[in-house]
Structure formats: C-alpha cells, structure tokens
XYZ file of C-alpha atoms in Angstrom:
174
model
C 91.801 134.261 85.756
C 90.501 136.211 82.740
C 88.438 139.359 82.533
C 85.806 139.985 79.893
C 84.100 143.155 78.822
C 80.437 142.630 77.996
C 78.867 145.287 75.840
C 75.334 145.841 74.684
C 74.539 147.368 71.350
C 72.384 150.446 71.822
C 70.249 151.090 68.781
C 69.852 154.809 69.170
C 71.790 157.997 69.618
C 73.354 160.080 72.324
C 71.747 163.204 73.760
C 74.284 165.449 72.034
C 73.044 164.182 68.672
C 69.415 164.509 69.715
C 70.091 168.074 70.801
C 71.635 168.916 67.415
C 68.612 167.366 65.684
C 66.277 169.620 67.683
C 68.151 172.804 66.708
C 70.103 173.149 69.943
C 67.347 173.076 72.556
C 65.375 170.111 73.835
C 61.911 170.486 75.365
C 61.545 170.546 79.132
C 59.326 167.470 79.356
C 61.839 165.398 77.384
C 64.783 166.658 79.455
C 62.797 165.952 82.639
C 62.188 162.344 81.573
C 65.848 161.872 80.673
C 66.983 163.458 83.949
C 64.746 161.160 85.999
C 66.170 158.134 84.197
C 69.719 159.432 84.720
C 68.935 159.893 88.431
C 67.816 156.260 88.633
C 71.197 155.157 87.258
C 73.142 157.540 89.505
C 71.171 156.409 92.551
C 72.042 152.804 91.766
C 75.792 153.370 91.290
C 76.061 155.796 94.214
C 74.475 153.243 96.549
C 77.001 150.515 95.791
C 79.410 149.678 98.606
C 81.705 151.489 98.127
C 79.938 154.062 95.932
C 80.797 154.401 92.249
C 81.190 157.994 91.083
C 80.769 158.362 87.334
C 82.733 161.647 86.905
C 81.962 162.361 83.225
C 78.234 162.874 82.860
C 77.465 164.902 79.716
C 75.094 164.636 76.730
C 77.573 162.576 74.692
C 77.662 159.886 77.424
C 73.908 159.457 77.680
C 72.193 157.424 74.985
C 68.551 156.687 74.280
C 67.924 153.134 73.135
C 65.735 153.299 70.024
C 64.010 150.014 70.872
C 63.072 150.667 74.506
C 63.272 154.497 74.520
C 65.236 154.180 77.796
C 68.197 156.334 78.719
C 71.508 154.553 79.196
C 74.730 155.819 80.724
C 77.703 154.785 78.604
C 81.492 155.006 78.789
C 82.382 154.119 82.357
C 86.056 154.551 81.431
C 86.787 157.093 84.164
C 84.169 156.042 86.715
C 85.775 155.139 90.031
C 84.948 153.347 93.213
C 85.561 156.011 95.835
C 85.578 155.584 99.599
C 83.676 158.409 101.344
C 86.868 159.743 102.935
C 89.184 159.202 99.968
C 90.992 162.284 98.690
C 93.450 162.754 95.892
C 91.315 161.128 93.197
C 92.729 161.911 89.761
C 90.932 164.883 88.252
C 89.513 163.567 84.999
C 86.331 164.893 83.482
C 85.015 167.227 80.828
C 85.545 170.922 81.482
C 82.235 172.706 81.894
C 80.497 169.560 83.131
C 83.055 168.710 85.821
C 82.363 170.180 89.267
C 84.921 172.451 90.950
C 85.816 169.884 93.635
C 86.955 167.402 91.007
C 89.989 169.564 90.296
C 91.062 169.456 93.932
C 90.853 165.658 93.894
C 87.653 165.350 95.921
C 84.683 163.544 94.417
C 81.418 162.310 95.845
C 77.874 161.601 94.690
C 77.076 165.326 94.551
C 79.838 165.679 91.951
C 77.689 163.672 89.534
C 74.663 165.810 90.504
C 76.602 168.876 89.333
C 77.349 167.219 85.993
C 73.694 166.250 85.577
C 72.676 169.861 86.237
C 75.219 171.056 83.672
C 73.859 168.538 81.174
C 70.273 169.677 81.745
C 71.353 173.326 81.416
C 73.003 172.558 78.075
C 70.059 170.572 76.703
C 67.479 173.179 77.707
C 69.369 176.352 76.776
C 71.611 175.251 73.937
C 74.538 176.939 75.720
C 77.478 174.538 75.950
C 79.199 174.678 79.377
C 82.474 173.835 77.636
C 82.473 177.279 75.985
C 82.979 179.020 79.369
C 83.871 176.135 81.689
C 85.059 177.964 84.794
C 82.406 180.666 85.059
C 79.343 179.368 83.241
C 77.345 178.751 86.421
C 78.188 182.016 88.161
C 74.692 183.415 87.724
C 75.669 186.793 89.119
C 77.852 187.284 86.027
C 76.093 185.064 83.487
C 72.528 184.563 82.382
C 70.288 182.204 84.306
C 68.583 179.409 82.331
C 65.259 181.254 81.914
C 67.011 184.362 80.632
C 68.420 182.230 77.822
C 65.274 180.170 77.213
C 62.106 181.779 78.642
C 60.098 178.574 78.061
C 61.929 176.867 80.947
C 59.716 176.722 84.040
C 60.704 178.466 87.248
C 60.891 175.145 89.097
C 63.209 173.683 86.469
C 65.467 176.718 86.715
C 65.590 176.355 90.528
C 66.508 172.692 90.154
C 69.337 173.400 87.693
C 70.728 176.326 89.704
C 70.853 174.196 92.861
C 72.389 171.215 91.056
C 75.298 173.330 89.779
C 76.029 175.129 93.047
C 79.755 175.755 93.493
C 79.830 174.136 96.941
C 78.745 170.474 97.038
C 76.934 170.959 100.361
C 74.543 173.386 98.629
C 73.555 170.814 95.982
C 71.014 168.044 96.288
C 72.484 165.310 98.505
C 71.426 162.559 96.095
C-alpha cells in the first residue's frame, strides 16, 4: 500500500547548461543526435496505453548523462496520461515551448512534437522562445531559423518549421 519514487543520479548536465557553455548555439549534428534520442523517448511514452504526454519539453528538462553520453528526459512532474478524446486537461507548461492547443486544454502526442521543435530552434539559434512566447514561431513576422543562424541546413529548418506549426494536424504525427 505504499508508493516509492525511484530516481537515478545523472552525472551530467542539462541542455540549457550545455547551450550556455557553447556560447548560445549548439551545432546541428549535436542537436540532431539529441533530437533523435528525445524522439525515442517520446515514441515510447506516446505508445503507452493510454499515451503519456510529457507537456514540458525544453532544454532544462533534457539531460545528457556524462557516463553514457545518452539523453534523458527528466522531471515528469506535469506529464499526464491522456485518453485520445480527453479534453479539459490543465494547461501547464513553459510559455514559448508549450503549443497553442495546450492553453485550450487539448493535448496529444503532437503537442510534445511542438515542444521538441521549439527546443531545437532554441538550441540552434540561441533565441529563447520564452522571450516572445506567443508569436515566436509566426515566421511571416519573425525570422526563420536560417535567417538567425545561416549554418543551419535547409532540411533542418524545414523540420523545425513543421514541428512548430500552429495547428497540430500540420505537424509530424509522431
């Protein structure tokens, strides 16, 4: 009748710290590796029955273990098990990384995809989505990733722009 919280010590640092250590921008190959590892975690939690939606993906909640060099998702404090048709989920997340649908109480796997895209945008450009949280990904009014950092490849920019689409149906499905 008791519950226990099991924690693992991660001998490393979060991506926010790593970004600061690299003067605000992280290289595309490194961000690509981290994003692939984050996708593996998201795929696993999204395929649980019912799916688990993380809801707070950002550089500070992704850590690289110094021993294994693997990315780990930490702080599942606001992650929720969400039925596919469930509405009215409490809107908790970090402004700038949280997708628009979160604030209307609708979350799904593509909500985490948005947050991953926002995280990648931040790591690659050095522009923090929290500084302009409601309009940062309106690329008709704001700079696209390659306009901020010309070293970003065209394919990477396409991936980020699609991941942070305003409408979930325009994002990657998984």
